[in-house]
PDB file of C-alpha atoms in Angstrom:
ATOM      1  CA  MET A   1      44.058 177.635  23.463  1.00  0.00           C
ATOM      2  CA  ASP A   2      42.504 174.284  22.643  1.00  0.00           C
ATOM      3  CA  GLU A   3      42.841 172.985  19.104  1.00  0.00           C
ATOM      4  CA  GLN A   4      39.848 173.970  16.986  1.00  0.00           C
ATOM      5  CA  MET A   5      37.716 170.890  16.384  1.00  0.00           C
ATOM      6  CA  THR A   6      35.731 170.547  13.179  1.00  0.00           C
ATOM      7  CA  PRO A   7      32.882 168.199  12.261  1.00  0.00           C
ATOM      8  CA  SER A   8      33.308 165.453   9.693  1.00  0.00           C
ATOM      9  CA  ALA A   9      30.695 163.327   7.970  1.00  0.00           C
ATOM     10  CA  PHE A  10      31.074 159.722   6.845  1.00  0.00           C
ATOM     11  CA  SER A  11      28.680 157.449   5.030  1.00  0.00           C
ATOM     12  CA  GLY A  12      28.520 153.966   6.417  1.00  0.00           C
ATOM     13  CA  THR A  13      26.807 151.301   8.467  1.00  0.00           C
ATOM     14  CA  LEU A  14      27.101 150.725  12.201  1.00  0.00           C
ATOM     15  CA  HIS A  15      27.248 147.007  12.956  1.00  0.00           C
ATOM     16  CA  HIS A  16      26.633 145.635  16.443  1.00  0.00           C
ATOM     17  CA  TYR A  17      28.825 142.544  16.521  1.00  0.00           C
ATOM     18  CA  SER A  18      28.045 141.910  20.183  1.00  0.00           C
ATOM     19  CA  GLU A  19      25.582 143.296  22.724  1.00  0.00           C
ATOM     20  CA  LYS A  20      27.682 146.332  23.686  1.00  0.00           C
ATOM     21  CA  LEU A  21      30.338 146.541  20.960  1.00  0.00           C
ATOM     22  CA  CYS A  22      30.124 147.775  17.399  1.00  0.00           C
ATOM     23  CA  ALA A  23      32.112 148.302  14.212  1.00  0.00           C
ATOM     24  CA  PHE A  24      31.605 151.070  11.668  1.00  0.00           C
ATOM     25  CA  GLU A  25      31.749 150.033   8.002  1.00  0.00           C
ATOM     26  CA  TYR A  26      32.695 152.922   5.710  1.00  0.00           C
ATOM     27  CA  GLY A  27      30.681 153.271   2.499  1.00  0.00           C
ATOM     28  CA  SER A  28      27.164 153.954   1.281  1.00  0.00           C
ATOM     29  CA  ALA A  29      24.544 151.847   3.024  1.00  0.00           C
ATOM     30  CA  SER A  30      22.603 151.688  -0.247  1.00  0.00           C
ATOM     31  CA  GLU A  31      25.362 149.783  -2.045  1.00  0.00           C
ATOM     32  CA  ARG A  32      25.472 146.012  -2.176  1.00  0.00           C
ATOM     33  CA  PRO A  33      27.870 144.872   0.560  1.00  0.00           C
ATOM     34  CA  LYS A  34      31.353 144.188  -0.780  1.00  0.00           C
ATOM     35  CA  PRO A  35      32.530 140.612  -0.251  1.00  0.00           C
ATOM     36  CA  HIS A  36      35.859 141.399   1.428  1.00  0.00           C
ATOM     37  CA  SER A  37      36.512 143.247   4.690  1.00  0.00           C
ATOM     38  CA  LEU A  38      39.489 145.000   6.269  1.00  0.00           C
ATOM     39  CA  LEU A  39      39.035 145.248  10.045  1.00  0.00           C
ATOM     40  CA  PHE A  40      40.959 148.205  11.465  1.00  0.00           C
ATOM     41  CA  ILE A  41      42.209 147.972  15.072  1.00  0.00           C
ATOM     42  CA  GLY A  42      43.439 151.257  16.557  1.00  0.00           C
ATOM     43  CA  GLY A  43      46.082 151.839  19.208  1.00  0.00           C
ATOM     44  CA  LEU A  44      45.943 153.028  22.810  1.00  0.00           C
ATOM     45  CA  SER A  45      43.141 155.604  23.322  1.00  0.00           C
ATOM     46  CA  ASP A  46      41.909 155.258  19.734  1.00  0.00           C
ATOM     47  CA  GLY A  47      38.236 154.966  18.848  1.00  0.00           C
ATOM     48  CA  LEU A  48      35.907 155.797  16.002  1.00  0.00           C
ATOM     49  CA  GLY A  49      37.507 158.376  13.706  1.00  0.00           C
ATOM     50  CA  THR A  50      40.561 159.082  15.874  1.00  0.00           C
ATOM     51  CA  VAL A  51      43.084 157.838  13.287  1.00  0.00           C
ATOM     52  CA  PRO A  52      42.882 160.416  10.470  1.00  0.00           C
ATOM     53  CA  TYR A  53      44.067 158.241   7.597  1.00  0.00           C
ATOM     54  CA  ILE A  54      41.351 155.610   7.936  1.00  0.00           C
ATOM     55  CA  LYS A  55      38.902 157.710   5.903  1.00  0.00           C
ATOM     56  CA  ASP A  56      41.525 158.012   3.154  1.00  0.00           C
ATOM     57  CA  LEU A  57      42.086 154.269   3.277  1.00  0.00           C
ATOM     58  CA  ALA A  58      38.355 153.649   2.901  1.00  0.00           C
ATOM     59  CA  LYS A  59      38.233 156.144   0.011  1.00  0.00           C
ATOM     60  CA  THR A  60      41.130 154.431  -1.743  1.00  0.00           C
ATOM     61  CA  LEU A  61      39.416 151.053  -1.476  1.00  0.00           C
ATOM     62  CA  GLU A  62      36.086 152.320  -2.855  1.00  0.00           C
ATOM     63  CA  PRO A  63      36.725 150.966  -6.404  1.00  0.00           C
ATOM     64  CA  THR A  64      37.729 147.555  -5.027  1.00  0.00           C
ATOM     65  CA  SER A  65      35.813 144.642  -3.550  1.00  0.00           C
ATOM     66  CA  TRP A  66      37.042 145.542  -0.044  1.00  0.00           C
ATOM     67  CA  SER A  67      35.314 147.636   2.619  1.00  0.00           C
ATOM     68  CA  VAL A  68      36.866 149.029   5.800  1.00  0.00           C
ATOM     69  CA  PHE A  69      35.503 148.429   9.301  1.00  0.00           C
ATOM     70  CA  ALA A  70      36.652 150.513  12.276  1.00  0.00           C
ATOM     71  CA  VAL A  71      36.336 148.093  15.187  1.00  0.00           C
ATOM     72  CA  LEU A  72      35.498 149.320  18.690  1.00  0.00           C
ATOM     73  CA  LEU A  73      36.687 147.162  21.586  1.00  0.00           C
ATOM     74  CA  SER A  74      36.272 147.336  25.353  1.00  0.00           C
ATOM     75  CA  SER A  75      39.809 148.773  25.363  1.00  0.00           C
ATOM     76  CA  SER A  76      38.950 151.632  22.979  1.00  0.00           C
ATOM     77  CA  TYR A  77      39.211 155.260  24.122  1.00  0.00           C
ATOM     78  CA  ASN A  78      40.076 155.217  27.853  1.00  0.00           C
ATOM     79  CA  GLY A  79      39.448 151.508  28.382  1.00  0.00           C
ATOM     80  CA  TRP A  80      42.920 150.303  27.446  1.00  0.00           C
ATOM     81  CA  GLY A  81      44.332 150.503  30.957  1.00  0.00           C
ATOM     82  CA  MET A  82      41.977 147.820  32.300  1.00  0.00           C
ATOM     83  CA  VAL A  83      41.798 145.349  29.391  1.00  0.00           C
ATOM     84  CA  SER A  84      44.255 142.624  28.398  1.00  0.00           C
ATOM     85  CA  LEU A  85      45.336 141.498  24.937  1.00  0.00           C
ATOM     86  CA  ASP A  86      43.459 138.245  25.539  1.00  0.00           C
ATOM     87  CA  LYS A  87      40.224 140.192  26.000  1.00  0.00           C
ATOM     88  CA  ASP A  88      40.940 142.278  22.904  1.00  0.00           C
ATOM     89  CA  VAL A  89      41.496 139.294  20.643  1.00  0.00           C
ATOM     90  CA  GLU A  90      38.429 137.526  22.020  1.00  0.00           C
ATOM     91  CA  GLU A  91      36.367 140.526  20.925  1.00  0.00           C
ATOM     92  CA  ILE A  92      38.184 140.767  17.586  1.00  0.00           C
ATOM     93  CA  GLY A  93      37.359 137.107  17.001  1.00  0.00           C
ATOM     94  CA  ASN A  94      33.689 137.839  17.663  1.00  0.00           C
ATOM     95  CA  CYS A  95      33.834 140.681  15.135  1.00  0.00           C
ATOM     96  CA  VAL A  96      35.541 138.498  12.513  1.00  0.00           C
ATOM     97  CA  LYS A  97      32.880 135.846  12.993  1.00  0.00           C
ATOM     98  CA  TYR A  98      30.078 138.418  12.699  1.00  0.00           C
ATOM     99  CA  VAL A  99      31.526 140.049   9.566  1.00  0.00           C
ATOM    100  CA  LYS A 100      32.087 136.718   7.827  1.00  0.00           C
ATOM    101  CA  THR A 101      28.527 135.625   8.555  1.00  0.00           C
ATOM    102  CA  TYR A 102      27.099 138.995   7.478  1.00  0.00           C
ATOM    103  CA  LYS A 103      29.081 139.207   4.242  1.00  0.00           C
ATOM    104  CA  SER A 104      28.373 135.585   3.311  1.00  0.00           C
ATOM    105  CA  ALA A 105      24.638 136.153   3.757  1.00  0.00           C
ATOM    106  CA  LYS A 106      24.729 139.309   1.610  1.00  0.00           C
ATOM    107  CA  ASN A 107      26.962 137.966  -1.168  1.00  0.00           C
ATOM    108  CA  GLY A 108      25.564 134.493  -1.708  1.00  0.00           C
ATOM    109  CA  ASP A 109      28.051 132.151  -3.374  1.00  0.00           C
ATOM    110  CA  THR A 110      30.754 134.821  -3.746  1.00  0.00           C
ATOM    111  CA  PRO A 111      33.759 133.890  -1.567  1.00  0.00           C
ATOM    112  CA  THR A 112      34.489 136.370   1.220  1.00  0.00           C
ATOM    113  CA  MET A 113      37.769 137.331   2.861  1.00  0.00           C
ATOM    114  CA  VAL A 114      38.673 139.158   6.067  1.00  0.00           C
ATOM    115  CA  ALA A 115      41.991 140.836   6.861  1.00  0.00           C
ATOM    116  CA  LEU A 116      43.083 142.515  10.094  1.00  0.00           C
ATOM    117  CA  MET A 117      44.988 145.800  10.240  1.00  0.00           C
ATOM    118  CA  GLY A 118      46.515 146.974  13.498  1.00  0.00           C
ATOM    119  CA  HIS A 119      47.710 150.556  13.991  1.00  0.00           C
ATOM    120  CA  SER A 120      50.400 151.334  16.586  1.00  0.00           C
ATOM    121  CA  THR A 121      49.581 149.307  19.732  1.00  0.00           C
ATOM    122  CA  GLY A 122      46.707 147.773  17.764  1.00  0.00           C
ATOM    123  CA  SER A 123      49.448 145.810  16.009  1.00  0.00           C
ATOM    124  CA  GLN A 124      49.977 143.954  19.290  1.00  0.00           C
ATOM    125  CA  ASP A 125      46.340 142.860  19.131  1.00  0.00           C
ATOM    126  CA  VAL A 126      46.770 141.583  15.579  1.00  0.00           C
ATOM    127  CA  LEU A 127      49.977 139.653  16.279  1.00  0.00           C
ATOM    128  CA  HIS A 128      48.494 138.244  19.498  1.00  0.00           C
ATOM    129  CA  TYR A 129      45.441 137.156  17.502  1.00  0.00           C
ATOM    130  CA  LEU A 130      47.629 135.255  15.043  1.00  0.00           C
ATOM    131  CA  TYR A 131      49.965 133.376  17.372  1.00  0.00           C
ATOM    132  CA  SER A 132      48.400 132.921  20.813  1.00  0.00           C
ATOM    133  CA  VAL A 133      45.963 130.070  20.043  1.00  0.00           C
ATOM    134  CA  SER A 134      45.376 127.614  17.214  1.00  0.00           C
ATOM    135  CA  ALA A 135      42.512 127.262  14.741  1.00  0.00           C
ATOM    136  CA  PRO A 136      39.669 126.302  15.113  1.00  0.00           C
ATOM    137  CA  ASP A 137      39.596 128.007  18.534  1.00  0.00           C
ATOM    138  CA  ARG A 138      39.688 131.368  16.755  1.00  0.00           C
ATOM    139  CA  PRO A 139      38.219 132.447  13.375  1.00  0.00           C
ATOM    140  CA  GLN A 140      40.771 132.401  10.564  1.00  0.00           C
ATOM    141  CA  VAL A 141      41.680 135.506   8.555  1.00  0.00           C
ATOM    142  CA  GLU A 142      43.004 135.790   5.024  1.00  0.00           C
ATOM    143  CA  GLY A 143      45.548 138.532   5.692  1.00  0.00           C
ATOM    144  CA  ALA A 144      47.068 140.758   8.368  1.00  0.00           C
ATOM    145  CA  ILE A 145      48.819 144.133   8.484  1.00  0.00           C
ATOM    146  CA  LEU A 146      50.944 145.584  11.297  1.00  0.00           C
ATOM    147  CA  GLN A 147      51.022 149.353  10.674  1.00  0.00           C
ATOM    148  CA  ALA A 148      53.452 151.383  12.787  1.00  0.00           C
ATOM    149  CA  PRO A 149      54.031 148.639  15.386  1.00  0.00           C
ATOM    150  CA  VAL A 150      55.705 150.121  18.452  1.00  0.00           C
ATOM    151  CA  SER A 151      57.295 149.006  21.689  1.00  0.00           C
ATOM    152  CA  ASP A 152      55.400 150.601  24.564  1.00  0.00           C
ATOM    153  CA  ARG A 153      58.165 149.401  26.898  1.00  0.00           C
ATOM    154  CA  GLU A 154      60.910 151.189  24.967  1.00  0.00           C
ATOM    155  CA  ASN A 155      58.731 154.278  24.645  1.00  0.00           C
ATOM    156  CA  LEU A 156      58.263 154.336  28.426  1.00  0.00           C
ATOM    157  CA  LEU A 157      61.965 153.789  29.119  1.00  0.00           C
ATOM    158  CA  GLN A 158      62.862 156.587  26.721  1.00  0.00           C
ATOM    159  CA  PHE A 159      60.556 158.935  28.642  1.00  0.00           C
ATOM    160  CA  LEU A 160      62.165 157.911  31.941  1.00  0.00           C
ATOM    161  CA  ARG A 161      65.677 158.500  30.612  1.00  0.00           C
ATOM    162  CA  ALA A 162      64.809 161.911  29.199  1.00  0.00           C
ATOM    163  CA  GLY A 163      62.824 163.191  32.177  1.00  0.00           C
ATOM    164  CA  ASP A 164      60.575 166.195  31.728  1.00  0.00           C
ATOM    165  CA  ALA A 165      60.676 169.916  32.410  1.00  0.00           C
ATOM    166  CA  ALA A 166      59.578 169.501  36.018  1.00  0.00           C
ATOM    167  CA  THR A 167      61.143 166.195  37.076  1.00  0.00           C
ATOM    168  CA  PRO A 168      64.648 164.765  36.565  1.00  0.00           C
ATOM    169  CA  SER A 169      65.131 161.256  35.220  1.00  0.00           C
ATOM    170  CA  GLU A 170      66.249 159.819  38.569  1.00  0.00           C
ATOM    171  CA  GLU A 171      63.037 160.883  40.298  1.00  0.00           C
ATOM    172  CA  LEU A 172      60.846 159.508  37.502  1.00  0.00           C
ATOM    173  CA  THR A 173      62.711 156.210  37.689  1.00  0.00           C
ATOM    174  CA  LYS A 174      61.939 155.980  41.415  1.00  0.00           C
ATOM    175  CA  VAL A 175      58.235 156.497  40.670  1.00  0.00           C
ATOM    176  CA  TYR A 176      58.406 153.809  37.981  1.00  0.00           C
ATOM    177  CA  ASP A 177      60.181 151.354  40.300  1.00  0.00           C
ATOM    178  CA  GLY A 178      57.526 151.953  42.950  1.00  0.00           C
ATOM    179  CA  LEU A 179      54.750 151.229  40.464  1.00  0.00           C
ATOM    180  CA  VAL A 180      56.444 148.028  39.329  1.00  0.00           C
ATOM    181  CA  TYR A 181      56.804 146.864  42.933  1.00  0.00           C
ATOM    182  CA  LEU A 182      53.177 147.678  43.801  1.00  0.00           C
ATOM    183  CA  ALA A 183      51.835 146.061  40.634  1.00  0.00           C
ATOM    184  CA  LYS A 184      53.811 142.858  41.240  1.00  0.00           C
ATOM    185  CA  VAL A 185      52.554 142.680  44.829  1.00  0.00           C
ATOM    186  CA  ASN A 186      48.968 143.109  43.636  1.00  0.00           C
ATOM    187  CA  VAL A 187      49.312 140.384  40.996  1.00  0.00           C
ATOM    188  CA  THR A 188      50.953 138.021  43.494  1.00  0.00           C
ATOM    189  CA  ASN A 189      48.051 138.636  45.890  1.00  0.00           C
ATOM    190  CA  CYS A 190      45.481 137.769  43.187  1.00  0.00           C
ATOM    191  CA  SER A 191      44.534 141.426  42.759  1.00  0.00           C
ATOM    192  CA  LYS A 192      45.698 141.865  39.170  1.00  0.00           C
ATOM    193  CA  ASN A 193      42.856 144.297  38.431  1.00  0.00           C
ATOM    194  CA  ALA A 194      43.774 146.595  41.327  1.00  0.00           C
ATOM    195  CA  ILE A 195      44.152 150.121  39.948  1.00  0.00           C
ATOM    196  CA  LEU A 196      47.499 151.841  40.403  1.00  0.00           C
ATOM    197  CA  PRO A 197      47.620 155.441  41.697  1.00  0.00           C
ATOM    198  CA  LEU A 198      46.705 157.768  38.833  1.00  0.00           C
ATOM    199  CA  ALA A 199      49.013 160.466  40.156  1.00  0.00           C
ATOM    200  CA  SER A 200      51.955 158.076  39.838  1.00  0.00           C
ATOM    201  CA  THR A 201      51.141 156.653  36.413  1.00  0.00           C
ATOM    202  CA  ALA A 202      50.661 160.198  35.104  1.00  0.00           C
ATOM    203  CA  ARG A 203      54.113 161.205  36.346  1.00  0.00           C
ATOM    204  CA  ILE A 204      55.780 158.592  34.125  1.00  0.00           C
ATOM    205  CA  GLY A 205      54.010 159.812  31.009  1.00  0.00           C
ATOM    206  CA  LEU A 206      50.842 157.722  30.980  1.00  0.00           C
ATOM    207  CA  ASP A 207      47.441 159.309  30.401  1.00  0.00           C
ATOM    208  CA  PRO A 208      46.313 160.935  33.675  1.00  0.00           C
ATOM    209  CA  GLU A 209      42.666 160.154  32.867  1.00  0.00           C
ATOM    210  CA  VAL A 210      43.146 156.429  32.209  1.00  0.00           C
ATOM    211  CA  PRO A 211      42.853 154.021  35.161  1.00  0.00           C
ATOM    212  CA  MET A 212      45.585 151.386  34.923  1.00  0.00           C
ATOM    213  CA  SER A 213      45.273 147.886  36.330  1.00  0.00           C
ATOM    214  CA  SER A 214      48.325 146.234  37.834  1.00  0.00           C
ATOM    215  CA  HIS A 215      48.215 143.482  35.215  1.00  0.00           C
ATOM    216  CA  ARG A 216      48.038 145.818  32.209  1.00  0.00           C
ATOM    217  CA  PHE A 217      50.756 148.078  33.567  1.00  0.00           C
ATOM    218  CA  LEU A 218      53.133 145.151  33.973  1.00  0.00           C
ATOM    219  CA  SER A 219      52.208 143.849  30.526  1.00  0.00           C
ATOM    220  CA  LEU A 220      52.981 147.184  28.846  1.00  0.00           C
ATOM    221  CA  ALA A 221      56.047 148.024  30.947  1.00  0.00           C
ATOM    222  CA  SER A 222      57.319 144.411  30.930  1.00  0.00           C
ATOM    223  CA  PRO A 223      59.968 145.304  33.527  1.00  0.00           C
ATOM    224  CA  ASP A 224      61.819 141.970  33.319  1.00  0.00           C
ATOM    225  CA  SER A 225      62.329 142.153  29.561  1.00  0.00           C
ATOM    226  CA  PRO A 226      64.119 141.153  27.456  1.00  0.00           C
ATOM    227  CA  GLU A 227      64.794 138.021  29.522  1.00  0.00           C
ATOM    228  CA  SER A 228      61.143 137.485  30.520  1.00  0.00           C
ATOM    229  CA  PRO A 229      58.896 139.548  28.227  1.00  0.00           C
ATOM    230  CA  LEU A 230      55.206 139.831  29.066  1.00  0.00           C
ATOM    231  CA  GLU A 231      52.343 139.643  26.561  1.00  0.00           C
ATOM    232  CA  ASP A 232      52.416 143.254  25.324  1.00  0.00           C
ATOM    233  CA  ASP A 233      56.172 143.235  24.686  1.00  0.00           C
ATOM    234  CA  LEU A 234      56.169 142.039  21.075  1.00  0.00           C
ATOM    235  CA  PHE A 235      58.128 144.626  19.097  1.00  0.00           C
ATOM    236  CA  SER A 236      61.039 145.737  21.292  1.00  0.00           C
ATOM    237  CA  SER A 237      64.393 145.927  19.526  1.00  0.00           C
ATOM    238  CA  ASP A 238      66.231 143.914  22.193  1.00  0.00           C
ATOM    239  CA  LEU A 239      64.015 140.812  22.102  1.00  0.00           C
ATOM    240  CA  GLY A 240      65.922 137.618  21.384  1.00  0.00           C
ATOM    241  CA  ASP A 241      65.333 134.915  18.810  1.00  0.00           C
ATOM    242  CA  GLU A 242      63.515 132.745  21.350  1.00  0.00           C
ATOM    243  CA  ARG A 243      60.823 135.390  21.863  1.00  0.00           C
ATOM    244  CA  LEU A 244      60.487 135.934  18.113  1.00  0.00           C
ATOM    245  CA  GLU A 245      60.070 132.186  17.619  1.00  0.00           C
ATOM    246  CA  GLN A 246      57.257 132.214  20.197  1.00  0.00           C
ATOM    247  CA  THR A 247      55.428 135.066  18.427  1.00  0.00           C
ATOM    248  CA  PHE A 248      56.200 135.681  14.748  1.00  0.00           C
ATOM    249  CA  GLY A 249      57.609 132.177  14.408  1.00  0.00           C
ATOM    250  CA  ALA A 250      54.438 130.524  15.717  1.00  0.00           C
ATOM    251  CA  ILE A 251      52.047 132.111  13.216  1.00  0.00           C
ATOM    252  CA  CYS A 252      52.278 129.398  10.559  1.00  0.00           C
ATOM    253  CA  SER A 253      51.800 126.509  12.979  1.00  0.00           C
ATOM    254  CA  LYS A 254      48.722 128.068  14.616  1.00  0.00           C
ATOM    255  CA  GLY A 255      46.797 128.142  11.327  1.00  0.00           C
ATOM    256  CA  ILE A 256      44.890 131.373  12.012  1.00  0.00           C
ATOM    257  CA  LEU A 257      46.481 133.317   9.139  1.00  0.00           C
ATOM    258  CA  LYS A 258      45.595 131.820   5.766  1.00  0.00           C
ATOM    259  CA  GLY A 259      47.423 134.451   3.687  1.00  0.00           C
ATOM    260  CA  SER A 260      50.318 136.854   4.181  1.00  0.00           C
ATOM    261  CA  LEU A 261      51.497 139.228   6.902  1.00  0.00           C
ATOM    262  CA  LEU A 262      52.502 142.781   5.931  1.00  0.00           C
ATOM    263  CA  VAL A 263      54.572 144.946   8.298  1.00  0.00           C
ATOM    264  CA  LEU A 264      54.457 148.711   7.629  1.00  0.00           C
ATOM    265  CA  PRO A 265      56.651 150.709  10.062  1.00  0.00           C
ATOM    266  CA  GLY A 266      55.765 154.381  10.416  1.00  0.00           C
ATOM    267  CA  GLY A 267      57.660 156.557   7.936  1.00  0.00           C
ATOM    268  CA  SER A 268      59.251 158.696  10.684  1.00  0.00           C
ATOM    269  CA  ASP A 269      58.928 156.350  13.638  1.00  0.00           C
ATOM    270  CA  GLU A 270      61.588 157.207  16.205  1.00  0.00           C
ATOM    271  CA  TYR A 271      60.823 154.029  18.150  1.00  0.00           C
ATOM    272  CA  ILE A 272      61.834 151.623  15.352  1.00  0.00           C
ATOM    273  CA  LYS A 273      65.583 151.156  15.122  1.00  0.00           C
ATOM    274  CA  LYS A 274      67.208 150.844  11.706  1.00  0.00           C
ATOM    275  CA  GLY A 275      67.142 147.255  10.451  1.00  0.00           C
ATOM    276  CA  HIS A 276      64.908 146.090  13.309  1.00  0.00           C
ATOM    277  CA  GLY A 277      62.268 144.708  10.935  1.00  0.00           C
ATOM    278  CA  LYS A 278      64.742 142.149   9.624  1.00  0.00           C
ATOM    279  CA  SER A 279      64.588 140.275  12.929  1.00  0.00           C
ATOM    280  CA  TRP A 280      60.778 140.118  12.684  1.00  0.00           C
ATOM    281  CA  TYR A 281      61.134 138.729   9.151  1.00  0.00           C
ATOM    282  CA  ARG A 282      63.551 136.040  10.339  1.00  0.00           C
ATOM    283  CA  GLY A 283      61.233 135.162  13.192  1.00  0.00           C
ATOM    284  CA  SER A 284      58.216 134.858  10.904  1.00  0.00           C
ATOM    285  CA  LYS A 285      60.081 132.582   8.489  1.00  0.00           C
ATOM    286  CA  GLY A 286      59.137 134.902   5.664  1.00  0.00           C
ATOM    287  CA  ILE A 287      55.323 134.557   5.731  1.00  0.00           C
TER     288      ILE A 287
END
């Protein structure tokens, strides 16, 4: 039997930060806009209201000068299989720019601040936003949070090693190897957006309803890691110091983050190895 779904009501304002994308700001529309904004970026398949704790976060921040925005991207819901991190952070930058302009207009001379909060794979968006280009090519933010950052590559490999009730590990690995080969051929032939067979991606644990481009599959699976990690492979436990220097270690020099970075691993996250966060701290030089 399907899980019983129940309605939920939230007060807030829907902001259109671009022609086809929006962000929902929690809070009464009758209140004067708060000067500071926390932009929440969900993980794979997330969308408006799909992360339960966001309403509690917004409630907790009610007495403060911060409001919470749930940001919808082209990759939200089932769009994540066809969209790159570069596209995500371009849209996040547009949202940051919109929110800063909106809050400045509503709050007059009161200084405004914006912080980004990524949840699960949304943490990859936030880190990519901070290190991949320099200011002023991207709007600056005053703070950033990585909440429950995960390695999609290690998650996938764990599924392959374990197998499932119907298919042994060896057979799943053959399916995976075939997908890697096909995706690499497509990218080499300038067909990076070619969609991989849904029946095959579903067999290795990916959502059977999500079309997956060759480029995004390779980015998430990053089959040549840890020696040659691709853009989505940011939090794997076997990444070397060189990769950490390119990502966490580049944040300060890029000038996008004006304040501090907070990393909050999930309390019972089986994908984060004990002590793994220390390597991120070393790579970030303690920001």
